[in-house]
Structures are given as structure tokens and as C-alpha cells.
mmCIF file of C-alpha atoms in Angstrom:
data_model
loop_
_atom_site.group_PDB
_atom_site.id
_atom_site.type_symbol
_atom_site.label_atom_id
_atom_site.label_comp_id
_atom_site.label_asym_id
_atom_site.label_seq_id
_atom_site.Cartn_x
_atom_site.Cartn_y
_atom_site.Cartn_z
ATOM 1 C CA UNK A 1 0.000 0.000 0.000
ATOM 2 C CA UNK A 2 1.409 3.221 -1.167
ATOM 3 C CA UNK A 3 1.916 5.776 1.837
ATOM 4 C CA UNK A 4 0.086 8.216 -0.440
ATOM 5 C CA UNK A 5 -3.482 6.016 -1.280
ATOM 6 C CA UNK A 6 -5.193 8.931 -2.598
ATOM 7 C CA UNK A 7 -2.515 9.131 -5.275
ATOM 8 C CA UNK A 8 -3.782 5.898 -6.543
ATOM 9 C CA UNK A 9 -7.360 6.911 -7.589
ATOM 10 C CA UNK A 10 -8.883 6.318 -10.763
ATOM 11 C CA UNK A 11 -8.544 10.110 -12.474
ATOM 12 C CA UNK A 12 -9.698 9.974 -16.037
ATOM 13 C CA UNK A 13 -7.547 12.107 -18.257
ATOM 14 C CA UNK A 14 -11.172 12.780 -20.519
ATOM 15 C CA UNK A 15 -13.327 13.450 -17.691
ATOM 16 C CA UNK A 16 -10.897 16.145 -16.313
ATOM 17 C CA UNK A 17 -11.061 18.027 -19.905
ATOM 18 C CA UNK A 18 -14.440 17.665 -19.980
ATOM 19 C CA UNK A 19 -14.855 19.987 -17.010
ATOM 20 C CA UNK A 20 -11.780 22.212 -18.425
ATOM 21 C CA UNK A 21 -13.233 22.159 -21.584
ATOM 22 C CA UNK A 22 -16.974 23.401 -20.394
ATOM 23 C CA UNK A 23 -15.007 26.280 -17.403
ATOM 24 C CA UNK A 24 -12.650 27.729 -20.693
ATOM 25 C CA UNK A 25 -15.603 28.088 -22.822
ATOM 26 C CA UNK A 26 -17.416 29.759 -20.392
ATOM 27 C CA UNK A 27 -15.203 33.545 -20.801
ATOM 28 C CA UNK A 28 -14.887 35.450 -17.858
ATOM 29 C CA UNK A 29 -12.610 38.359 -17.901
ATOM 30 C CA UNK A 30 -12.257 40.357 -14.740
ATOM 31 C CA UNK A 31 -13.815 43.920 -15.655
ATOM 32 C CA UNK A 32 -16.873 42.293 -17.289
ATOM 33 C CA UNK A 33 -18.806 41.588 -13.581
ATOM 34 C CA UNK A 34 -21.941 39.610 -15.184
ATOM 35 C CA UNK A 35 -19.159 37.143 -17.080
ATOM 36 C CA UNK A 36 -17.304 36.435 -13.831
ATOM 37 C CA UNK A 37 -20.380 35.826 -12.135
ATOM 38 C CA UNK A 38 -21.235 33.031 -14.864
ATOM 39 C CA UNK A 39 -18.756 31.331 -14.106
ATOM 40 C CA UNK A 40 -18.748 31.433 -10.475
ATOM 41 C CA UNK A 41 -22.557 29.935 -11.145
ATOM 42 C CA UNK A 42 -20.595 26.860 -13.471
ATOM 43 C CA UNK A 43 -18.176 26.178 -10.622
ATOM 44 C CA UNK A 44 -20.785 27.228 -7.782
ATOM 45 C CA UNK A 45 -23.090 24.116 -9.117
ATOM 46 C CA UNK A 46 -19.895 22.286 -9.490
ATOM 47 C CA UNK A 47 -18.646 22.016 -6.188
ATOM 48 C CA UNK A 48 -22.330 22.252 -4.929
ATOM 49 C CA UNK A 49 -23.262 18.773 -6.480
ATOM 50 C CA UNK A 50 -19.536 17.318 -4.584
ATOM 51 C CA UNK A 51 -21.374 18.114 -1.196
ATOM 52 C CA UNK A 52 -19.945 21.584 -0.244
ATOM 53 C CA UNK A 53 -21.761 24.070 1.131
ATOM 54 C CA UNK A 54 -21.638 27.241 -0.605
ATOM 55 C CA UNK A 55 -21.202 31.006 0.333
ATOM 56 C CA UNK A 56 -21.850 33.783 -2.435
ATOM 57 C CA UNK A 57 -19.831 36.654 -1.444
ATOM 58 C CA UNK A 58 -20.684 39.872 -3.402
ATOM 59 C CA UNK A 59 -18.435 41.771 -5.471
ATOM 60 C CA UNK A 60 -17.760 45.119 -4.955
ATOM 61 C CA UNK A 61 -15.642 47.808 -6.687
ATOM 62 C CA UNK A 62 -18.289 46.709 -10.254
ATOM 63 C CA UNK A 63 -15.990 43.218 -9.998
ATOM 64 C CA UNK A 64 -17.923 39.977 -9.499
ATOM 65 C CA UNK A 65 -18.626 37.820 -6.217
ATOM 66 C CA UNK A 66 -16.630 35.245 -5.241
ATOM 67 C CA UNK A 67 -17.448 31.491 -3.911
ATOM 68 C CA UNK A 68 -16.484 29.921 -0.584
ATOM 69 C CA UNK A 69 -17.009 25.991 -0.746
ATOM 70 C CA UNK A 70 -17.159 24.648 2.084
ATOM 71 C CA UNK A 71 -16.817 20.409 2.502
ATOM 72 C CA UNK A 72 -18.639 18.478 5.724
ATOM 73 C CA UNK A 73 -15.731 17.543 7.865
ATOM 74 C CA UNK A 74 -15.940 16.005 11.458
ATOM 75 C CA UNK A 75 -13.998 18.651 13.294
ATOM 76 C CA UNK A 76 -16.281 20.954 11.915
ATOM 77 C CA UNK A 77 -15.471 24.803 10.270
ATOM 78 C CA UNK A 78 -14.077 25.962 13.035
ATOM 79 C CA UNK A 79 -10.886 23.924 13.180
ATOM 80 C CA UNK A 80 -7.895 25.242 10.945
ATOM 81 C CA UNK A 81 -7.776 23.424 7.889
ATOM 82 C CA UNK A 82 -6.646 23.494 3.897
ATOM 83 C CA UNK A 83 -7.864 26.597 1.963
ATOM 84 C CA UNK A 84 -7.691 26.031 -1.941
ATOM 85 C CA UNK A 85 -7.385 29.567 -3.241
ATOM 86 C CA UNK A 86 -8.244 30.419 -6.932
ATOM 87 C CA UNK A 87 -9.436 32.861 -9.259
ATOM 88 C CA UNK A 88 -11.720 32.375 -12.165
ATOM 89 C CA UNK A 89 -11.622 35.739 -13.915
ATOM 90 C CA UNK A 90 -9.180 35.775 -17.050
ATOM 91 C CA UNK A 91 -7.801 38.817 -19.011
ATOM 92 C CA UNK A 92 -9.304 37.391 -22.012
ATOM 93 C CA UNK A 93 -12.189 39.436 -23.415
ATOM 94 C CA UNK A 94 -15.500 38.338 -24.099
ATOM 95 C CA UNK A 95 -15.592 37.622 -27.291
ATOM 96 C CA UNK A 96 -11.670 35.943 -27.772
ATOM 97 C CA UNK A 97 -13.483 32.330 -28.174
ATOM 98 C CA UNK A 98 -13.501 33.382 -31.729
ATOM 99 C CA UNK A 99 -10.060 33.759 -32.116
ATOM 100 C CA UNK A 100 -8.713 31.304 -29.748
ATOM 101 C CA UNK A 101 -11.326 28.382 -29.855
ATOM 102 C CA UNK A 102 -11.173 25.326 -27.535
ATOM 103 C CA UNK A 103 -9.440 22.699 -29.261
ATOM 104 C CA UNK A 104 -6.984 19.742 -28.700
ATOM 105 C CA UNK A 105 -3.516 19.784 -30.802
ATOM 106 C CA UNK A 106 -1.356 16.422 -29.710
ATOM 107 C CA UNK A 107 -0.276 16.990 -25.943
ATOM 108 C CA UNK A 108 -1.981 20.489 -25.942
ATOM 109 C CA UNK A 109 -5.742 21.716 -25.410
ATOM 110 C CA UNK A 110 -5.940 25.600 -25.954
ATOM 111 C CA UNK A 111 -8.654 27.903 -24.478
ATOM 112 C CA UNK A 112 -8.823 31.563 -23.101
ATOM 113 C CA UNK A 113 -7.862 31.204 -19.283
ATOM 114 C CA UNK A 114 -7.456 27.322 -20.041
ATOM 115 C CA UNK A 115 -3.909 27.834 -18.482
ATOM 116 C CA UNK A 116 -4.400 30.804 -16.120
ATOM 117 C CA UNK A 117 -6.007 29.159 -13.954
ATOM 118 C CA UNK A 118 -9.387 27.500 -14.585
ATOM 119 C CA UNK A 119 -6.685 24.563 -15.226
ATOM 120 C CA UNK A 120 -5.127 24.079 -11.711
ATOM 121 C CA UNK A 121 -8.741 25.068 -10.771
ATOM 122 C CA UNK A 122 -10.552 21.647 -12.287
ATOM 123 C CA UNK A 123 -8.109 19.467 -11.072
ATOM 124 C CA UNK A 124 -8.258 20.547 -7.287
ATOM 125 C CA UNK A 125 -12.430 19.683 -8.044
ATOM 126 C CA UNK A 126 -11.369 16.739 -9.468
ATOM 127 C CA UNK A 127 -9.051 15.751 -6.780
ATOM 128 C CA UNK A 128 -11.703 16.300 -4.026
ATOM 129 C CA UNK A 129 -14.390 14.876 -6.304
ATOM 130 C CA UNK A 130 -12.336 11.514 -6.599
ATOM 131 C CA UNK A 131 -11.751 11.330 -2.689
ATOM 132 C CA UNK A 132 -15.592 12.126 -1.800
ATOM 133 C CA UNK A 133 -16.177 9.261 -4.067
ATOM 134 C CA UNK A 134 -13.703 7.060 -2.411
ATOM 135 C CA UNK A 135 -15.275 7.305 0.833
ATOM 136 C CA UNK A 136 -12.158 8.560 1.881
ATOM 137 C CA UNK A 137 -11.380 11.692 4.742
ATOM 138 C CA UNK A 138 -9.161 14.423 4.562
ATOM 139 C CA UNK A 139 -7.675 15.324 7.739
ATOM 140 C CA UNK A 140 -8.588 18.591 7.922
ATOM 141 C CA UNK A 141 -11.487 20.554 6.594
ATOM 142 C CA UNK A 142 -11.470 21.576 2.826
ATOM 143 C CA UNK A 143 -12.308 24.778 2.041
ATOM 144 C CA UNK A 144 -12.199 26.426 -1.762
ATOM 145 C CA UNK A 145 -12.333 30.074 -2.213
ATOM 146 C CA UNK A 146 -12.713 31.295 -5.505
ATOM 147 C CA UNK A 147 -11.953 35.258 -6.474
ATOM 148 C CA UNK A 148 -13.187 37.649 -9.108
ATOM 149 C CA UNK A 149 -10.257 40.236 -9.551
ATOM 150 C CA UNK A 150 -6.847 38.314 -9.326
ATOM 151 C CA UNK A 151 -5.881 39.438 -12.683
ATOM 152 C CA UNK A 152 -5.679 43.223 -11.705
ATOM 153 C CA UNK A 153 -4.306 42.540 -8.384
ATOM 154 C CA UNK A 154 -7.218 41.476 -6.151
ATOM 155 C CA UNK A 155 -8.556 45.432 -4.876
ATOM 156 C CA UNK A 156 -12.059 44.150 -4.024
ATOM 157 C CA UNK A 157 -10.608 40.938 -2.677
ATOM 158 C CA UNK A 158 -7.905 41.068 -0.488
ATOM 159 C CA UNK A 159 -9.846 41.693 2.434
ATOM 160 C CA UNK A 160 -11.498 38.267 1.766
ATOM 161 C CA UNK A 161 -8.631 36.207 1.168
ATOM 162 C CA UNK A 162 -6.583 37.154 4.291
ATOM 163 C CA UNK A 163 -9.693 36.380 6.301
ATOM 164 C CA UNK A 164 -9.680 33.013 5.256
ATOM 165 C CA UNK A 165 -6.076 32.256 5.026
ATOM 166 C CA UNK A 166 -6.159 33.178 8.720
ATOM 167 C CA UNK A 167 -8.995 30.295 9.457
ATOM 168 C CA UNK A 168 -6.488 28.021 7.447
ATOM 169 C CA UNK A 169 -3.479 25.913 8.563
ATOM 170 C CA UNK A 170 -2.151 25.797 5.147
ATOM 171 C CA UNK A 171 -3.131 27.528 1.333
ATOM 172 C CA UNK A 172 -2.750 25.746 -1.529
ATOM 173 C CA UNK A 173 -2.432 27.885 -4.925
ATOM 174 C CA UNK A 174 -3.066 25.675 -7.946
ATOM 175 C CA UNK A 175 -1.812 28.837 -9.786
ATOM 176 C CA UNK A 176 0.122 26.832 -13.283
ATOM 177 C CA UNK A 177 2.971 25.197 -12.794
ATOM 178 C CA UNK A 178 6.844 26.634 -13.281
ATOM 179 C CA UNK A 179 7.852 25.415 -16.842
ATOM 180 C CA UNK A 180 9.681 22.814 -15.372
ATOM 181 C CA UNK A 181 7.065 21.356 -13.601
ATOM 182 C CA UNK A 182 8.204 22.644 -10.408
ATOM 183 C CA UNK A 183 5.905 24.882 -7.378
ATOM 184 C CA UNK A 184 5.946 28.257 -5.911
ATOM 185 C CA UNK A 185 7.365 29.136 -2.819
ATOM 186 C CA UNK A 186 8.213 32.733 -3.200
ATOM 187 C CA UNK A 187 7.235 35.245 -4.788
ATOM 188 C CA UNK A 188 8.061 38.830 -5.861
ATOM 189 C CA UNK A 189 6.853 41.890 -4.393
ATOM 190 C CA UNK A 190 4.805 44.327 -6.838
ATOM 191 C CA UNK A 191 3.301 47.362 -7.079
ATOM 192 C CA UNK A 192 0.555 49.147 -9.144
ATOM 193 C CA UNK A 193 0.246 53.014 -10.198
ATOM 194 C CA UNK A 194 -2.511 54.940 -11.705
ATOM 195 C CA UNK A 195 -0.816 58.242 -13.707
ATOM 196 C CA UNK A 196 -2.597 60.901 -14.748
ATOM 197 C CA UNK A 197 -1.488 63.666 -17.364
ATOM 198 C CA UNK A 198 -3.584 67.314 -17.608
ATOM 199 C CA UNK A 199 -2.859 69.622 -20.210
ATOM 200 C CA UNK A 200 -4.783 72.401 -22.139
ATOM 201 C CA UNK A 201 -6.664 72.156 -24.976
ATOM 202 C CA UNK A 202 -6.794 74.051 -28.192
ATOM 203 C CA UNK A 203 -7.799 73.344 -31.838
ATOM 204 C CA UNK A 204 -4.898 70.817 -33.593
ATOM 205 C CA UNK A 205 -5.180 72.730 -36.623
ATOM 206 C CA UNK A 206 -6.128 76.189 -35.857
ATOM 207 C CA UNK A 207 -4.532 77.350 -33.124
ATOM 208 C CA UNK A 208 -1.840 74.336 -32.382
ATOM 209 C CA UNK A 209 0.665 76.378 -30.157
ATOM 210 C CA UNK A 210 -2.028 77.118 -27.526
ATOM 211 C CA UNK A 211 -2.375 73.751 -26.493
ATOM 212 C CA UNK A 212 -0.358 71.548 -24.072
ATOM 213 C CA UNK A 213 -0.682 68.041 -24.704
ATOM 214 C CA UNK A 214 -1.620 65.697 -22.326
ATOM 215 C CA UNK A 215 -0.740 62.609 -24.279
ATOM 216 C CA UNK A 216 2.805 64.226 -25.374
ATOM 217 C CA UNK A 217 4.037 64.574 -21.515
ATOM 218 C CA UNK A 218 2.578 61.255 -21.174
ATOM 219 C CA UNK A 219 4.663 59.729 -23.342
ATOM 220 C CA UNK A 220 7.609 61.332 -22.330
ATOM 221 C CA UNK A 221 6.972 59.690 -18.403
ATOM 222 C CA UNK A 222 6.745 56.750 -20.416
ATOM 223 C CA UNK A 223 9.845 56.175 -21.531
ATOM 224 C CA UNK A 224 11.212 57.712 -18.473
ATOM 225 C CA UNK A 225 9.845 55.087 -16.013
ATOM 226 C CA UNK A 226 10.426 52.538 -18.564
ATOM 227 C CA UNK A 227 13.869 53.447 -18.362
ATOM 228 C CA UNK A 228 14.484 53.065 -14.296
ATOM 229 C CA UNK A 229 14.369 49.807 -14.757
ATOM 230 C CA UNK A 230 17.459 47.830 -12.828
ATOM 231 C CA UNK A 231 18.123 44.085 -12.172
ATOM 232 C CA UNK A 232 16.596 44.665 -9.221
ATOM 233 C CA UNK A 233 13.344 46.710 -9.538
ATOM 234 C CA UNK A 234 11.755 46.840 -12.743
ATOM 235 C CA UNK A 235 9.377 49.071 -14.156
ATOM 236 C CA UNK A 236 6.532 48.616 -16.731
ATOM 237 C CA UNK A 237 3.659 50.557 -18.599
ATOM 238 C CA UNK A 238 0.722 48.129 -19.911
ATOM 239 C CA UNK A 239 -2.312 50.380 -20.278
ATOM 240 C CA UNK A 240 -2.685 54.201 -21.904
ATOM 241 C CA UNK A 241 -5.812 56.158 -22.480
ATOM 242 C CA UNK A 242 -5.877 59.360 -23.726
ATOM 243 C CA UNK A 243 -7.562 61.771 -25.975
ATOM 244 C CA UNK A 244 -11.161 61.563 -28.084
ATOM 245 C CA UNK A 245 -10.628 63.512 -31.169
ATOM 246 C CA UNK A 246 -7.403 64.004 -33.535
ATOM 247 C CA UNK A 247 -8.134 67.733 -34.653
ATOM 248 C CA UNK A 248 -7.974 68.495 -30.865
ATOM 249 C CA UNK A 249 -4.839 68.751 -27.957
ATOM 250 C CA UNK A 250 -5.412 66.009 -25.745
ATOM 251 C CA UNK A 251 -6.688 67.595 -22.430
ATOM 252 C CA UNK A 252 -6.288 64.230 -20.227
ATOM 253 C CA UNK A 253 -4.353 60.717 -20.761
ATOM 254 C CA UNK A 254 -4.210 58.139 -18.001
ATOM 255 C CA UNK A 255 -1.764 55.015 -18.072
ATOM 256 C CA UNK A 256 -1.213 52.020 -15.431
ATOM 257 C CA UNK A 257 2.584 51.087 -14.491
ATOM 258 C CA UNK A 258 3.651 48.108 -12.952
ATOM 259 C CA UNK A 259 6.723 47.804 -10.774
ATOM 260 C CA UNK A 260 8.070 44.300 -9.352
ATOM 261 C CA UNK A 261 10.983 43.739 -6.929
ATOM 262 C CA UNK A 262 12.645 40.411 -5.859
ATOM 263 C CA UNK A 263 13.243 42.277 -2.367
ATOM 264 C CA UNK A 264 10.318 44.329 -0.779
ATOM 265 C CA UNK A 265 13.042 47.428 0.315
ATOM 266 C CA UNK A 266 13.937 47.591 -3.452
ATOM 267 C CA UNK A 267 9.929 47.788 -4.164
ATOM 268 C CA UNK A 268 9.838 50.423 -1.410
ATOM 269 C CA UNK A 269 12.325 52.427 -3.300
ATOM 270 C CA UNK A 270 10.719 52.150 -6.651
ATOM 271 C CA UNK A 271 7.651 53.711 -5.484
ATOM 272 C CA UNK A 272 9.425 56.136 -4.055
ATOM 273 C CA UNK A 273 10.933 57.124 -7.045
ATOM 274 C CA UNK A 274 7.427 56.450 -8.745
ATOM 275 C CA UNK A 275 5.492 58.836 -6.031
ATOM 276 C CA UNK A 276 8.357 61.780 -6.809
ATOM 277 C CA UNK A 277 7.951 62.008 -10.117
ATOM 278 C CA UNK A 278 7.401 65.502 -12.006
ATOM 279 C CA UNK A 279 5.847 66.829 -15.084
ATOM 280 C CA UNK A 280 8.721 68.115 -17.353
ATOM 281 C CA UNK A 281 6.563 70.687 -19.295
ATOM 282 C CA UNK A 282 4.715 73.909 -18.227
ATOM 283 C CA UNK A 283 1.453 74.093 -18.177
ATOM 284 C CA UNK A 284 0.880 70.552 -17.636
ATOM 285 C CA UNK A 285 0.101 68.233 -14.455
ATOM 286 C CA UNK A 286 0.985 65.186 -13.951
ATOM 287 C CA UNK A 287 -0.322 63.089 -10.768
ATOM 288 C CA UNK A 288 1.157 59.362 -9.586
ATOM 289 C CA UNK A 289 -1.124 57.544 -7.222
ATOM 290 C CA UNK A 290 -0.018 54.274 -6.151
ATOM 291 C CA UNK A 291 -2.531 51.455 -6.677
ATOM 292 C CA UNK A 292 -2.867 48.172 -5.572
ATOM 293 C CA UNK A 293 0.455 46.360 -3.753
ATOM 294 C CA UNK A 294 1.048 42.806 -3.377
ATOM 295 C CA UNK A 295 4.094 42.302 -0.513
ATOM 296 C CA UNK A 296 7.080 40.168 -1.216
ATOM 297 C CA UNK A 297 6.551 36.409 0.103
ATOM 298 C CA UNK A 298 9.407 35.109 0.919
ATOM 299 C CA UNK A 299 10.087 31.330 1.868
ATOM 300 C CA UNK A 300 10.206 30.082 5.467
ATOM 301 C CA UNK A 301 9.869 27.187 7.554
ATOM 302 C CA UNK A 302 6.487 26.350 7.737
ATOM 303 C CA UNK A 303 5.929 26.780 3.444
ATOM 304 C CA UNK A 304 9.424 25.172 2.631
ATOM 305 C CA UNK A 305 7.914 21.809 5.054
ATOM 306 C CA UNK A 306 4.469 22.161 2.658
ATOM 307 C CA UNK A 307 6.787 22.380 -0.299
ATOM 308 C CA UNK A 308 8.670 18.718 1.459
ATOM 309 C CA UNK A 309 5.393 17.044 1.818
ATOM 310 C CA UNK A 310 4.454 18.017 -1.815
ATOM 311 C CA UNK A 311 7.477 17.229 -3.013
ATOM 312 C CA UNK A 312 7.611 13.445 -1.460
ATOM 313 C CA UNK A 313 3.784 13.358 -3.031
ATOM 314 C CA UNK A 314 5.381 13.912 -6.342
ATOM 315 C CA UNK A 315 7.948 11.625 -5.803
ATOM 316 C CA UNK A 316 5.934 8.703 -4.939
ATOM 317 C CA UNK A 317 3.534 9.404 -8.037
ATOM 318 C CA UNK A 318 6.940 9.263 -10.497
ATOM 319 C CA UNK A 319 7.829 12.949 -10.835
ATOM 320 C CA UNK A 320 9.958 15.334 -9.220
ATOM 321 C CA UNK A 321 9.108 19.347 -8.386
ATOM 322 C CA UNK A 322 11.761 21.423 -7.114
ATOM 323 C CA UNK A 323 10.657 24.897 -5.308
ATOM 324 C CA UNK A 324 11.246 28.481 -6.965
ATOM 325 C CA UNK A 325 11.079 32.025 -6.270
ATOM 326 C CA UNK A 326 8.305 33.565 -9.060
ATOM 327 C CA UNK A 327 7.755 37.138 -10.444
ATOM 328 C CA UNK A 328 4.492 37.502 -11.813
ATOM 329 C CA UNK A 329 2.461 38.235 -8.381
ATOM 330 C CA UNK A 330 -0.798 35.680 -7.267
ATOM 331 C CA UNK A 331 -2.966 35.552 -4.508
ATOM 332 C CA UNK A 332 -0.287 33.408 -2.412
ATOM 333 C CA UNK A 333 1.860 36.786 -2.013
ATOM 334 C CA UNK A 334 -0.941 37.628 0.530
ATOM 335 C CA UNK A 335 -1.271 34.151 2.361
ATOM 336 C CA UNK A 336 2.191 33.793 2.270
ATOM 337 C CA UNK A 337 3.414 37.088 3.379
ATOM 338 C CA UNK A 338 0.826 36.796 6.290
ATOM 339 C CA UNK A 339 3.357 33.736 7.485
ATOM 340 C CA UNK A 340 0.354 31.286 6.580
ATOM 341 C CA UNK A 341 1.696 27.739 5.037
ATOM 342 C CA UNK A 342 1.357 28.571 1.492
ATOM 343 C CA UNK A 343 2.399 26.762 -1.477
ATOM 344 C CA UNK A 344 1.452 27.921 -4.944
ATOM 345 C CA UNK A 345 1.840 26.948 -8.344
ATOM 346 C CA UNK A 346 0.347 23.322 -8.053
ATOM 347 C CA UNK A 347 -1.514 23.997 -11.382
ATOM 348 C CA UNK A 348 -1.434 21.950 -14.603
ATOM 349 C CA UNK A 349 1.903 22.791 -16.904
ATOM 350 C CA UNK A 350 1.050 24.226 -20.131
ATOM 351 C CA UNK A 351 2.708 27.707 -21.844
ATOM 352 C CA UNK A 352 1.726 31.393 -23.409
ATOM 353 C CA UNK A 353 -0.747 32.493 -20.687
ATOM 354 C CA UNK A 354 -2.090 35.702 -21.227
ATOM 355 C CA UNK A 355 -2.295 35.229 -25.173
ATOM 356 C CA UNK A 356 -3.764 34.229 -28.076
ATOM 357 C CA UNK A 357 -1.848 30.495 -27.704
ATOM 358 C CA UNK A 358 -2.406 29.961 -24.108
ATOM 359 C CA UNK A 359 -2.420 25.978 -23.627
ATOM 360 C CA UNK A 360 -2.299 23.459 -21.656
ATOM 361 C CA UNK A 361 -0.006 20.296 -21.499
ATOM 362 C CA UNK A 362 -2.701 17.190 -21.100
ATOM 363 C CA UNK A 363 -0.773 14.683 -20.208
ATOM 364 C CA UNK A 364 0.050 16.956 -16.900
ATOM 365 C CA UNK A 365 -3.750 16.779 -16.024
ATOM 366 C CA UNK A 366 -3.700 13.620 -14.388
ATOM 367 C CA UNK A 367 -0.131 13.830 -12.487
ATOM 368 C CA UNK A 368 -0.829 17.381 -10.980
ATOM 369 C CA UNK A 369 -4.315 16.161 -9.677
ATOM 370 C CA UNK A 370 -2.618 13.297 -7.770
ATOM 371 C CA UNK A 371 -0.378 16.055 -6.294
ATOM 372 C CA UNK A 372 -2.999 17.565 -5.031
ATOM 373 C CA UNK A 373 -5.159 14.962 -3.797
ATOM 374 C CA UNK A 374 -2.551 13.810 -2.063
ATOM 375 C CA UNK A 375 -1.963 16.930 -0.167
ATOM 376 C CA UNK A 376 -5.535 17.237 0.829
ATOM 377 C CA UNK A 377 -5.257 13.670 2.245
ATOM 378 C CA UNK A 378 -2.345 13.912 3.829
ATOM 379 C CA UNK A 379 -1.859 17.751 5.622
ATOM 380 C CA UNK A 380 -2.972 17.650 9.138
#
């Protein structure tokens, strides 16, 4: 008898993209409220049908709710227990089924959000699906918390997730997995920033000289922050709005910058530098406010033994996982930060999240659920 049974349960490689298949196609990007709720009704009925008791927790901020799934356990849901933490809005558009359909290719099934993370999502269902079915007990109470606004740094969230890390004896982030195949157990700090340009408009082909471009000093800052990028801080412009009509001087132009540090006193010093910076041109205003923050998470004792326990998991199933330090910020940074036993990335492997490819590797499906089911059998 294997010292990991749960490992040995009969997970179907089909049924598990059947479920994928049905979350992908069902688009839910974070801004679009009435699409995220959608899909926390899919997964709602989902984990309803397994047994759990479900919370709806409205959204706020014009973001959707979010789901707490609850399982029956003996000790009740007051005792610590596991916490699977996910989010099920994507930064795919309504609309990008179109251009990337669901569809199998070899080793690889492709879908918005298929990857990031409705992936690692449907495999922690199917992992507590196949143990409910078993008859057999987790050790601890199971808890899943699903979360509208990851994608954009969790504003309307946070408040939600630390609550119920703190209930929890240990998080587990099926976030996807490290190209490699290996887990989380770090990651860095990063910080968001709203910027807002004010100029003075004036007719673009009349009377050209009386303006003061807002977009123009924009894109000045632009390359500016851009360029205070160092090994250890970096610095990053995604999203620019500004102006309505061609034959006029922009008045206004917003833009969102991201800044990410391996250290959090190298983050602290980027938005330093972000909060202190100046227009360059008369006449026009520029204004940094610092948006949402997600702390470094740095590994310790309690998530490096998680990581030991996961890592013996994989080794028993055939596989090996090795822990890493990860830019690209999740939910865990919280949990993590907040010295909670957190280990993330126990998602499926696949590549090009965030894009028109984004995929999954199938033949990860079944391998990554055993990881996790036997974690939830096995943490006490």
C-alpha cells in the first residue's frame, strides 16, 4: 500500500477536460462583472453537487462575487484546515473564443484562461471529487475560495482572502505550474500606479501652439519610467488612455505602471521614485497615485515543510518538483506574506498564458491532480 493512497485513484484524463473544456468556454474576464459571475454559477453548481456548502460573497468595486465551498468535515469549520485559493476571472475578453477556440492539438488543449487558472482550478475539483467518491477523509477541513479580480491585483478581494487564510493551517495555490514542472514558494513583491497627465486644450489645426498636450508629456513619463528599470526593480507601462478627437490637444491621458521587486526594500524604493515624479513641461500636471500592492513572500519554515510534503507526493507518483522564487504576483503573495503555510503553483503545466496560444499540457492533467489529492489527504 502506497503511503500516499489517494494518489492511486482512478482520475480519467477525458473526464478532467471535460470539465476544463466546459469552465474555458465559459469567458470570464475580470472587468466584465456579469461574465465572472457566470462562471462562479458553473463552478458554484460544481462544487455544490460534490457536497460543499456554498457562500456567495458579493463583489464590490463593479468586480464579481466570489465562492467559498465549504466540505462536511468532522472537526467541523471551526478547526484550521486546507484553503484552496483560486481565481476564475481571465484577461481574455468576451468575445476571444472566436479567435482562440477550444481545441486539442497532440499533448496540448488551448482555451482563453485554459492555463491561467481554470486549469489548476478543475483538477483541485477533481481531486476532491475523486476522494468524496472514495469514501475517503481528509484530515482537515477543505475549504475552496474562488476570487473575481486576481488578474488586476485582487482590490475588491484582499480583504477576503486574508480572512480566510487566517482560518487556514495551510493555502494551496493551484496557480500553473513553473515550466519545469516545479511549485511556488516565493514570490516577488509588486506594485501598481494609476498616472494621470492634464494639459490644455486648443484646436490641432487652428490654433496648435495654444495647447499643451496631455498625451505628449505622457509619453515622455513613459519612456522615463520605462527606463528606471534595474536588475533589481523593474518598471513597466501596460495600459494608456488618452484623448477623443485628432483635430484636438489632448486635455487628459491616463496610463497604469507596474513595478516588481525580488526584495520588498527595493519595491519600497521604486515607489518612491514612482510617487516623486514631475511633469517636465509647463502648463501641464501630472499626478502618480499608487494602486494596488502585493508584498514580497518570501520562503520560510512552515511553506518550505508544505513544499517537502508536496514534493515526497510527487515523488511517490513518479515525478519530481523542485521549489522556486516567481515574479508575476498571485494571490499566495498575501497568504504567504501573512506567514500562513502557502504553497502555490500546483496547477497543470502548459505555456503562453495571457495570449492568443495559451495551452495546456494534457498529459500533466492527471499527475498534478494526484499532487494535489494527495496533499488534501495527507496535511494535518
Amino acid at each position: 500500500m502506497t503511503e500516499f493512497p489517494a494518489t492511486a485513484l482512478p482520475f480519467d484524463v477525458e473526464e478532467i477536460l471535460a470539465r476544463l473544456t466546459r469552465w474555458a468556454a465559459c469567458e470570464s474576464p475580470t472587468f466584465d462583472a456579469a461574465a465572472v459571475n457566470r462562471m462562479m454559477d458553473l463552478a458554484a453548481r460544481d462544487l455544490a453537487l460534490l457536497g460543499a456548502r456554498i457562500d456567495r460573497i458579493p463583489g464590490r468595486m463593479g468586480l464579481g462575487d466570489c465562492v467559498r465551498a465549504r466540505f462536511p468535515h468532522p472537526a467541523g469549520d471551526a478547526a484550521p484546515g486546507i484553503c484552496v485559493m483560486a481565481h476564475l476571472d481571465t484577461v481574455h475578453p468576451v468575445g476571444t473564443l472566436a479567435k482562440l477556440p477550444i481545441r486539442r492539438e497532440g499533448n496540448r488543449c488551448y482555451g482563453p484562461g485554459i492555463l491561467d487558472m481554470k486549469g489548476g482550478t478543475v483538477i483541485s475539483v477533481e481531486a476532491i471529487r475523486l476522494i468524496l467518491a472514495a469514501g475517503m477523509q481528509t484530515k482537515l477541513p477543505v475549504t475552496f475560495l474562488l476570487t473575481s479580480d486576481e488578474e488586476i491585483g485582487s482590490p475588491s478581494t484582499r480583504d477576503i482572502i486574508e480572512a480566510e487564510a487566517a482560518r487556514n493551517a495551510y493555502v494551496l495555490v493551484p496557480e500553473p505550474a513553473r515550466p519545469d514542472g516545479g511549485v511556488v514558494t516565493g514570490r516577488y513583491a509588486i506594485a501598481r500606479f494609476n498616472l494621470k497627465t492634464t494639459g490644455r486644450p486648443s484646436h490641432a489645426g487652428a490654433r496648435l501652439a495654444e495647447g499643451r498636450s496631455a498625451i505628449r508629456e505622457m509619453a515622455k513619463q513613459i519612456v522615463a519610467i520605462e527606463d528606471m528599470t534595474t536588475d533589481d526593480c523593474t518598471f513597466s507601462v501596460g495600459v494608456i488612455h488618452g484623448g477623443q478627437w485628432v483635430n484636438c490637444v489632448s486635455t487628459t491621458c491616463e496610463a497604469e505602471a507596474l513595478s516588481m521587486a525580488k526584495r520588498q526594500e527595493d519595491l519600497d524604493a521604486g515607489v518612491q521614485r514612482m510617487l516623486g515624479l514631475r511633469s517636465g513641461a509647463n502648463d501641464v500636471l501630472l499626478e502618480v497615485t499608487r494602486g494596488v500592492t502585493r508584498p514580497v513572500w518570501e520562503a520560510d519554515a512552515k511553506g518550505m515543510a508544505l513544499f517537502g510534503q508536496a514534493r515526497r507526493i510527487a515523488n511517490a507518483i513518479g515525478y519530481d518538483i523542485n521549489p522556486q522564487s516567481s515574479g508575476g504576483g498571485s494571490d499566495g503573495n498575501f497568504t504567504g506574506a501573512m506567514g500562513v503555510a502557502t504553497l502555490d503553483g500546483l496547477g497543470v503545466q502548459g505555456a503562453l498564458a495571457h495570449t492568443l496560444e495559451e495551452h495546456v499540457l494534457i498529459d500533466s492533467l492527471v499527475p498534478r491532480a494526484k499532487l494535489m489529492a494527495g496533499l488534501l489527504t495527507t496535511l494535518d
